[in-house]
PDB file of C-alpha atoms in Angstrom:
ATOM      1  CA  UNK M 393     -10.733 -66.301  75.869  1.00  0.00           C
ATOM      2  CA  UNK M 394      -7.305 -66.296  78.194  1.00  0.00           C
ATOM      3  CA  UNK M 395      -4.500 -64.760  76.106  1.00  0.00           C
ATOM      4  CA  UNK M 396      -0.833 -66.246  76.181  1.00  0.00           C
ATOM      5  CA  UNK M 397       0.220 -66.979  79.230  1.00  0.00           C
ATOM      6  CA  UNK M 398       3.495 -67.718  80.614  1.00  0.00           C
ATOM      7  CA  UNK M 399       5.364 -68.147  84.636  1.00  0.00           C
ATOM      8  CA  UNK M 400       6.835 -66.884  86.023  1.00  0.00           C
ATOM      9  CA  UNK M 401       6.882 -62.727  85.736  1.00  0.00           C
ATOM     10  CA  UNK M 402      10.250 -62.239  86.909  1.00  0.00           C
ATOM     11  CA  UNK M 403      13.438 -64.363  87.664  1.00  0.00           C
ATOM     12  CA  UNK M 404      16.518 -63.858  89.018  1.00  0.00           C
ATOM     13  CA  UNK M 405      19.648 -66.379  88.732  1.00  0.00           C
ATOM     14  CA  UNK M 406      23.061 -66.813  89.081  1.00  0.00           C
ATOM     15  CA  UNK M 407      25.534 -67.878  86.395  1.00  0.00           C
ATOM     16  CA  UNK M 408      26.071 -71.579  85.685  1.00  0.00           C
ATOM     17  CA  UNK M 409      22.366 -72.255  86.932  1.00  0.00           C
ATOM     18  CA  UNK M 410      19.793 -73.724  84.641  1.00  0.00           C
ATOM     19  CA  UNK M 411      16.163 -71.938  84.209  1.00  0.00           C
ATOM     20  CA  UNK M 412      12.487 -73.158  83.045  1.00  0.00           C
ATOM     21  CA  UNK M 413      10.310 -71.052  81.596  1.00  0.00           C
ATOM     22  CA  UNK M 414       6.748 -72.265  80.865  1.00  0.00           C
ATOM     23  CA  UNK M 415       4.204 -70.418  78.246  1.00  0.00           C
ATOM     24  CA  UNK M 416       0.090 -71.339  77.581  1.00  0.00           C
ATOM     25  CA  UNK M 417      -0.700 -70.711  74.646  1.00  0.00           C
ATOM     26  CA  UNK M 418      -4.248 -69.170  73.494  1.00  0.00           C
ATOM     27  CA  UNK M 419      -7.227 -71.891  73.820  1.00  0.00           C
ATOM     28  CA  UNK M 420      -6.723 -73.332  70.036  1.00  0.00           C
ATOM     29  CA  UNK M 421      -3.968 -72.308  69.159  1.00  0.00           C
ATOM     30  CA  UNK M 422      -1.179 -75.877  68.241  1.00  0.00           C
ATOM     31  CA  UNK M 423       1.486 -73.208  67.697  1.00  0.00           C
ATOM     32  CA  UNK M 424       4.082 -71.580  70.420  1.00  0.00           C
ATOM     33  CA  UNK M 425       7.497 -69.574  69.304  1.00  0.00           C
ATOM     34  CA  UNK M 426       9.741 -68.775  71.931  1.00  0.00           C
ATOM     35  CA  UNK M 427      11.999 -65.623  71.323  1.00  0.00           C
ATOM     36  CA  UNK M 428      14.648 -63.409  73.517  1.00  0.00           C
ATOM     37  CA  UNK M 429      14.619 -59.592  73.629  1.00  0.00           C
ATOM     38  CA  UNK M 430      17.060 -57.918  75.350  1.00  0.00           C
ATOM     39  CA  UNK M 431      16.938 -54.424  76.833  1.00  0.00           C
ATOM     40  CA  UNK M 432      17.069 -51.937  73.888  1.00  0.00           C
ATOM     41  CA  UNK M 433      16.547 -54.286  70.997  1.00  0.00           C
ATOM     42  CA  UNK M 434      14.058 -56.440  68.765  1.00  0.00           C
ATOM     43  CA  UNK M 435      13.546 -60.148  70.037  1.00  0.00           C
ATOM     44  CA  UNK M 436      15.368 -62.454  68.558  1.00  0.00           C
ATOM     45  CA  UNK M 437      13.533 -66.116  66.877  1.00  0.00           C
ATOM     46  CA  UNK M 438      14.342 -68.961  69.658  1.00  0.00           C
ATOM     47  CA  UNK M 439      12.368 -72.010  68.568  1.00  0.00           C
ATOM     48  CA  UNK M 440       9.050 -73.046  66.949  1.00  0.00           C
ATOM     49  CA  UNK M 441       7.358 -76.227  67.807  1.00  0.00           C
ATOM     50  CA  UNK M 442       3.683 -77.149  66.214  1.00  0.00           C
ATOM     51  CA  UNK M 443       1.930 -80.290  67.292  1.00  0.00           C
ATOM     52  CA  UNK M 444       5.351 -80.933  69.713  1.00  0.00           C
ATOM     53  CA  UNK M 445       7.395 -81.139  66.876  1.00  0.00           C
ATOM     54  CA  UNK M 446      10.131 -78.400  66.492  1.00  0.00           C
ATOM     55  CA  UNK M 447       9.778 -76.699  63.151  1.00  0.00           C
ATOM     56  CA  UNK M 448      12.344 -74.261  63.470  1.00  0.00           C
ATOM     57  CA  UNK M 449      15.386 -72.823  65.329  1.00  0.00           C
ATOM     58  CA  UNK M 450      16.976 -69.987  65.521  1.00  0.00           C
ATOM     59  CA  UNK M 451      20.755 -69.147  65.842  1.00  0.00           C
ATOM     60  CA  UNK M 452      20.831 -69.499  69.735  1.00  0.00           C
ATOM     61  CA  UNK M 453      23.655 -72.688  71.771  1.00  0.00           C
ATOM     62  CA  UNK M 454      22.748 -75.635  72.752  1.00  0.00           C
ATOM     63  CA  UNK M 455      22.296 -74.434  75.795  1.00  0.00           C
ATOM     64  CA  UNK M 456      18.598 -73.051  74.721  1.00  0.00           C
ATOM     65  CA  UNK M 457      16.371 -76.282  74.396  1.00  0.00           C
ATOM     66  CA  UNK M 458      12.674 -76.589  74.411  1.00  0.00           C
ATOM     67  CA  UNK M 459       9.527 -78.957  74.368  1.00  0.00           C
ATOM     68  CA  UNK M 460       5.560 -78.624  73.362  1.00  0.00           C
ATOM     69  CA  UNK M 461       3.086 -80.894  74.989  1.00  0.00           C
ATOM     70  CA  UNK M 462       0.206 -82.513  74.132  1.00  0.00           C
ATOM     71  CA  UNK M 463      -2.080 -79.496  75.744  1.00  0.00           C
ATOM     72  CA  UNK M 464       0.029 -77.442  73.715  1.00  0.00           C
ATOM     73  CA  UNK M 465       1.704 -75.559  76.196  1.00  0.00           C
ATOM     74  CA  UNK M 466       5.401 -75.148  76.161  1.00  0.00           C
ATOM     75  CA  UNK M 467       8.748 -74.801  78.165  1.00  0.00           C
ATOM     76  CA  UNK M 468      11.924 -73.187  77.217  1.00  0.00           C
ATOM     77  CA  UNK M 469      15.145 -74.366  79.516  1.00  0.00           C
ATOM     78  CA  UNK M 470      18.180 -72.639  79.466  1.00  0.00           C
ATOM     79  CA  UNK M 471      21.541 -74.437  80.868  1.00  0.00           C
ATOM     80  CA  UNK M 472      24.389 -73.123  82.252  1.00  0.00           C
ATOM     81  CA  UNK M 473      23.177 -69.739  82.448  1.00  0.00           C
ATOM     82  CA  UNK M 474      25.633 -66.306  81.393  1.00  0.00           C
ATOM     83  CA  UNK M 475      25.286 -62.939  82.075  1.00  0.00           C
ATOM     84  CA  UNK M 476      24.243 -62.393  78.417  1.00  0.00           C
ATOM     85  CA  UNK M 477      20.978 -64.139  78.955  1.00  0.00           C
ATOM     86  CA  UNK M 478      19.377 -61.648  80.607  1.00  0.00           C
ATOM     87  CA  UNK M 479      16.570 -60.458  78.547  1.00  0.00           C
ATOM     88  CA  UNK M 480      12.661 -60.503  78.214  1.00  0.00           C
ATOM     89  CA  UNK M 481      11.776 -63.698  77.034  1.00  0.00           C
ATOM     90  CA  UNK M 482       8.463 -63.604  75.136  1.00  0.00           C
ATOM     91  CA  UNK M 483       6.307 -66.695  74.203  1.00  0.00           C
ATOM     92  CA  UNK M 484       4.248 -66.146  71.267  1.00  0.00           C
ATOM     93  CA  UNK M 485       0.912 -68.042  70.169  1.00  0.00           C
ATOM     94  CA  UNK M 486       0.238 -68.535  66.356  1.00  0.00           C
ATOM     95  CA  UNK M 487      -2.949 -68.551  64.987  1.00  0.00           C
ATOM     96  CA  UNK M 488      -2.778 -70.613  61.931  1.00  0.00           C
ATOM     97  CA  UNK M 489      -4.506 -69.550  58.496  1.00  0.00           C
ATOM     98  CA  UNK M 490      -3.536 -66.836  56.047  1.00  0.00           C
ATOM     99  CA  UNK M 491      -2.385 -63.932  58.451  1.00  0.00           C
ATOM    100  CA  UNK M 492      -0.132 -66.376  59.978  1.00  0.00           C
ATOM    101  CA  UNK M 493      -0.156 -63.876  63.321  1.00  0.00           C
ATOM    102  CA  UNK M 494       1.558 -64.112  66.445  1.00  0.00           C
ATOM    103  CA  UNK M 495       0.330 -63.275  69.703  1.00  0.00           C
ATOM    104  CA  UNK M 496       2.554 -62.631  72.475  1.00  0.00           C
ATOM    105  CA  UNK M 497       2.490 -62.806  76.245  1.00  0.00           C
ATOM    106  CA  UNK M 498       3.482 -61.158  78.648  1.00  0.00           C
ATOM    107  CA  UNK M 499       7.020 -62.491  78.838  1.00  0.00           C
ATOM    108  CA  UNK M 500       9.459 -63.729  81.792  1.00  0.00           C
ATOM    109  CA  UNK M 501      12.002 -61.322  82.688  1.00  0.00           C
ATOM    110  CA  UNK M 502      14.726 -63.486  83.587  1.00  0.00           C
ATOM    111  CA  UNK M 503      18.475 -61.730  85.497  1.00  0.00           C
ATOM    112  CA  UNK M 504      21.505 -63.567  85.673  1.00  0.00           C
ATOM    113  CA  UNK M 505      23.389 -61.942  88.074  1.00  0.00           C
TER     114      UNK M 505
ATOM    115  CA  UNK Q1217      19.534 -63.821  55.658  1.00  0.00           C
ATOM    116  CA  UNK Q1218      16.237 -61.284  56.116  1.00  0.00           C
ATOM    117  CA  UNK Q1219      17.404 -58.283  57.605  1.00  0.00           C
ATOM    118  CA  UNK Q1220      15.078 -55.779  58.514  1.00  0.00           C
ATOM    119  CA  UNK Q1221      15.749 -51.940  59.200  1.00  0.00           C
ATOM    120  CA  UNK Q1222      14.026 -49.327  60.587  1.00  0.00           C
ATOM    121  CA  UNK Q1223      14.590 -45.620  60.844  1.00  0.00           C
ATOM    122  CA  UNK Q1224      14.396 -43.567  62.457  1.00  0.00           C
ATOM    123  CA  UNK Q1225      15.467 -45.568  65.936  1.00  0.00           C
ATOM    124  CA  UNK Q1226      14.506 -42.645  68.291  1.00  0.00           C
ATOM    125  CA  UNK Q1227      11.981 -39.850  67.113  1.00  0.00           C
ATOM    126  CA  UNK Q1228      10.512 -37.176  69.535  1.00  0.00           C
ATOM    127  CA  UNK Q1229       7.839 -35.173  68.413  1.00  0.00           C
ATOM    128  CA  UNK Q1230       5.476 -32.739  69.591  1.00  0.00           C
ATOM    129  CA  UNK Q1231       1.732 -33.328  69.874  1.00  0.00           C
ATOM    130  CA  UNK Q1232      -0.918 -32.595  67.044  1.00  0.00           C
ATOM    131  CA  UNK Q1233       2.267 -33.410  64.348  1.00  0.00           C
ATOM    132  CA  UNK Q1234       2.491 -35.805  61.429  1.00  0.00           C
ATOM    133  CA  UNK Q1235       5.462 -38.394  61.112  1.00  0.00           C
ATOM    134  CA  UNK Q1236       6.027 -41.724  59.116  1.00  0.00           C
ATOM    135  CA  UNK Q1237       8.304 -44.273  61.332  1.00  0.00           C
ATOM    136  CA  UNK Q1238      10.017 -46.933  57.789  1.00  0.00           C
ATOM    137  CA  UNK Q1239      10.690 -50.216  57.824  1.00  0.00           C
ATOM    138  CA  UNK Q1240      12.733 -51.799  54.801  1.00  0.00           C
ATOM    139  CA  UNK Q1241      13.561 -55.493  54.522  1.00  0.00           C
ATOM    140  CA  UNK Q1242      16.230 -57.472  52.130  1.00  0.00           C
ATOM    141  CA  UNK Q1243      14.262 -60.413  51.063  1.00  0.00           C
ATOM    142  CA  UNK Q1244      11.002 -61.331  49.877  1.00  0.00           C
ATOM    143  CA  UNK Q1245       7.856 -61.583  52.317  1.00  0.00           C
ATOM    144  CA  UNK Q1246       4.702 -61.434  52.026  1.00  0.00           C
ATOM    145  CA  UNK Q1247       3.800 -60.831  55.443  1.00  0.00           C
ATOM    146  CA  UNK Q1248       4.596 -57.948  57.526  1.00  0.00           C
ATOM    147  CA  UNK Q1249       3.699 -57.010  60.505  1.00  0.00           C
ATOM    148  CA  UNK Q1250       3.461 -53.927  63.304  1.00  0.00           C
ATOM    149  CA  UNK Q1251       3.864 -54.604  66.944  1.00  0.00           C
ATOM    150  CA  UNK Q1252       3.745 -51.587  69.861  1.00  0.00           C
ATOM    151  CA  UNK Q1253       5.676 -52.114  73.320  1.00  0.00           C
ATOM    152  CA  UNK Q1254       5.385 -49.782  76.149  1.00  0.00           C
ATOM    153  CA  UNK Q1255       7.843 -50.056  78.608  1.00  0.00           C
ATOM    154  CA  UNK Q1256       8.759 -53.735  80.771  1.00  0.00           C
ATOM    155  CA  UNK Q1257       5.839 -54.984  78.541  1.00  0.00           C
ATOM    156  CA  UNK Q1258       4.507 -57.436  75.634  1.00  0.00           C
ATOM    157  CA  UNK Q1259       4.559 -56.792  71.980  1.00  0.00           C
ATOM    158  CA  UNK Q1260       0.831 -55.634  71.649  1.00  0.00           C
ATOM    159  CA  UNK Q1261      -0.257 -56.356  67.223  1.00  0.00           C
ATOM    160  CA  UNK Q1262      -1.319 -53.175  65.757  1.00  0.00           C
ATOM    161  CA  UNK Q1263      -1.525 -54.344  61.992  1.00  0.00           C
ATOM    162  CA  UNK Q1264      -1.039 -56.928  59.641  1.00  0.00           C
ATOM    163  CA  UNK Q1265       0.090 -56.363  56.456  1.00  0.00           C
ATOM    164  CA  UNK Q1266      -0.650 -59.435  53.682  1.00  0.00           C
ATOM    165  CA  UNK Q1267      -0.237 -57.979  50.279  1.00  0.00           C
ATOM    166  CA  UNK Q1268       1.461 -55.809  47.890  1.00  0.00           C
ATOM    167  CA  UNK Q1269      -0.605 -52.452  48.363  1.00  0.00           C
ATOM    168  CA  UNK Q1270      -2.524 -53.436  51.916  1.00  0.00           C
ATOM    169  CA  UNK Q1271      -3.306 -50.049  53.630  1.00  0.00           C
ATOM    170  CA  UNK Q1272      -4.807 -49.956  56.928  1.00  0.00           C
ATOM    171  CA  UNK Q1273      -5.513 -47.968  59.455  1.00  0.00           C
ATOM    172  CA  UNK Q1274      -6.800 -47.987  63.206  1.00  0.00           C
ATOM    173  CA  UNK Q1275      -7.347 -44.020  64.426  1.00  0.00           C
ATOM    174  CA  UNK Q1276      -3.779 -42.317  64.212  1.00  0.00           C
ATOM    175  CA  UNK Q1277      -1.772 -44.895  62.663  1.00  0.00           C
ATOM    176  CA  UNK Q1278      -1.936 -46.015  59.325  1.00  0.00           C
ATOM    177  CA  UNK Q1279       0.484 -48.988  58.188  1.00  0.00           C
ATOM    178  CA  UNK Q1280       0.794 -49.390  54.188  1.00  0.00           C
ATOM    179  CA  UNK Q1281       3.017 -52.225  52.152  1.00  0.00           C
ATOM    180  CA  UNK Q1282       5.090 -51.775  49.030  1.00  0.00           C
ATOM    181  CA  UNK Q1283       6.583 -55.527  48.167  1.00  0.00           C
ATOM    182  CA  UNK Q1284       7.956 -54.292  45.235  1.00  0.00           C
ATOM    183  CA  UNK Q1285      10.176 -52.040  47.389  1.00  0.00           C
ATOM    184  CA  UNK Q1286      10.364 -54.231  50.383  1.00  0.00           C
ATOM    185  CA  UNK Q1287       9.293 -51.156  52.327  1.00  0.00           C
ATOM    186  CA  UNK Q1288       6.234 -50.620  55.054  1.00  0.00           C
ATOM    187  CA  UNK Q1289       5.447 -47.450  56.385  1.00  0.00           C
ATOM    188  CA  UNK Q1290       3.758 -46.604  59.920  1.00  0.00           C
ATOM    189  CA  UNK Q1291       1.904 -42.888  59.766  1.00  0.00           C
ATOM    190  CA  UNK Q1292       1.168 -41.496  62.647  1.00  0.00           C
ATOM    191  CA  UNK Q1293      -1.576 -38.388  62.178  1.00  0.00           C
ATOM    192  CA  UNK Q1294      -2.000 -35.598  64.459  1.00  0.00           C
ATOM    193  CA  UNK Q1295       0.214 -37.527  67.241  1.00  0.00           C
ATOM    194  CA  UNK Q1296      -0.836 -37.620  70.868  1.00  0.00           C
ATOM    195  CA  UNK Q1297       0.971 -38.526  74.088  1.00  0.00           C
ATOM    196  CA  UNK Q1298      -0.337 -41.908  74.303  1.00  0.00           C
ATOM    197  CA  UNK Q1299       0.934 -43.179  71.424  1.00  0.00           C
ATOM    198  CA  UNK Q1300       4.763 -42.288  73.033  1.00  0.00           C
ATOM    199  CA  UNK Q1301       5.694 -46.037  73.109  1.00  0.00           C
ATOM    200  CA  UNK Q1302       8.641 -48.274  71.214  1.00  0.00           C
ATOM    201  CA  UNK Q1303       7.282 -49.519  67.488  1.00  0.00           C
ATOM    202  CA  UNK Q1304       8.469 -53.011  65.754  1.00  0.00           C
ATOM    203  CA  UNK Q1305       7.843 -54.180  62.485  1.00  0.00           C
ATOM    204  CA  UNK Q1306       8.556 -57.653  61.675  1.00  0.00           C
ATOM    205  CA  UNK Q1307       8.684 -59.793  58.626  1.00  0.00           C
ATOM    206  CA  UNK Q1308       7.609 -63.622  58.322  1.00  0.00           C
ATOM    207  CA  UNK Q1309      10.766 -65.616  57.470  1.00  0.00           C
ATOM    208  CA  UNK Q1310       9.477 -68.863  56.104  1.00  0.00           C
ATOM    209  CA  UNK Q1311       6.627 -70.217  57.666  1.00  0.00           C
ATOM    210  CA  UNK Q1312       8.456 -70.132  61.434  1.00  0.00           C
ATOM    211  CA  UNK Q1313       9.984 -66.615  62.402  1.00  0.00           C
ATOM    212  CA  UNK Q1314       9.697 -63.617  62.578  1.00  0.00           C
ATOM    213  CA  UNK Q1315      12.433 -61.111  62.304  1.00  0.00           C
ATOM    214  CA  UNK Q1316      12.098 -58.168  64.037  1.00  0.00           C
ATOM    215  CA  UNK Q1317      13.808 -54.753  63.130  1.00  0.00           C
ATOM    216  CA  UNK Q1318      15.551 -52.455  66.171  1.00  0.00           C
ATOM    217  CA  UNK Q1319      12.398 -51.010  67.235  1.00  0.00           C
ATOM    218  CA  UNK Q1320      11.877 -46.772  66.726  1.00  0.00           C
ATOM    219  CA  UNK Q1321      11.427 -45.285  69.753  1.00  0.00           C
ATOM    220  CA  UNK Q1322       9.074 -42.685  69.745  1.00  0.00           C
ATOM    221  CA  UNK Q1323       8.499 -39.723  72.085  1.00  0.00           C
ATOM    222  CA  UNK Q1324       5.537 -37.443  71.869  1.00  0.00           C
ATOM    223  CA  UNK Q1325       5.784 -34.000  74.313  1.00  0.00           C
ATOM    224  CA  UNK Q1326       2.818 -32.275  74.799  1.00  0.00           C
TER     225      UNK Q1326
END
């Protein structure tokens, strides 16, 4: 089976644009989490949806906003772009049952210049 | 809120040697997990961790789980260059996030 997938691989805006990232999840899986990770840190909890409802969000502006659909797959938009938003951002796949495990692609790396 | 914390942040180290990368978190989870990233890539899972006790292992590493302590531990035996790479651990935060701690990054000269 495909892994997580998610388009594009690299992006480069300028500040005050808007930017939409899109993430397949694995084959299965109802679950996508979206997180950032810029350079030298962890990543950082964006959003959860399951079944295209959002089930959780993380400490990020309304400027982060996101949406599942009915395949599954998912897209993350950010508004109004600033040079702080430059980072990896990762889309992760969840595999439901007791591990609870999260499977991550290969992420967008998105520059705000 | 969880924090999680992991020391060392860098660690160099010279093939064939033994070292033990921590992880301590402030609240209660039952879930933790280990995650590798090599440079400009993914988080690849190494381990997950479910219960008080869980040990496992997968050739040099070893991840183990203390609960009670709110402390996992990632062994790394007789280290070899390919394992040079950045290591995350992350704990399940409810039944939506995880939080991940600053990554160690970990060097191994030959």
């Amino acid at each position: 089976d495909a892994g997580v997938t998610q388009s594009p691989t690299h992006l480069i805006k300028t500040r005050g644009q808007q930017v939409t990232l899109r993430c397949s999840p694995i084959s299965g899986h109802k679950s996508v989490s979206w997180y950032q990770q810029v350079l030298g840190q962890g990543p950082q909890f964006i959003f959860q949806y399951y079944e295209k409802e959002e089930r959780g969000r993380g400490n990020f502006p309304d400027r982060f906003s996101a949406r599942q659909f009915p395949n599954y797959s998912s897209e993350l938009n950010v508004n109004a772009l600033l040079l702080g938003d430059s980072a990896l951002y990762l889309c992760a796949s969840t595999r439901t049952g007791a591990a609870y495990e999260q499977y991550f692609g290969p992420g967008t790396r998105l520059t705000v210049t | 809120e969880l924090k999680v914390e992991q020391n060392p942040l860098f660690l160099s180290m010279q093939e064939g040697k033994n070292y033990t990368i921590y992880c301590n978190y402030s609240t209660t989870s039952d879930r933790l997990y280990w995650y590798r990233q090599d440079p400009g890539k993914s988080l690849e899972s190494l381990f997950v961790l479910l219960s008080n006790g869980a040990v496992k292992q997968e050739g040099r590493l070893m991840a183990s789980l203390d609960t009670k302590a709110r402390l996992s531990t990632l062994h790394i035996t007789a280290a070899v260059h390919d394992l040079s790479a950045t290591y995350f651990c992350a704990v399940l935060q409810g039944a939506q996030k995880l939080v991940f701690g600053q990554g160690t990054r970990l060097t191994i000269n030959p």
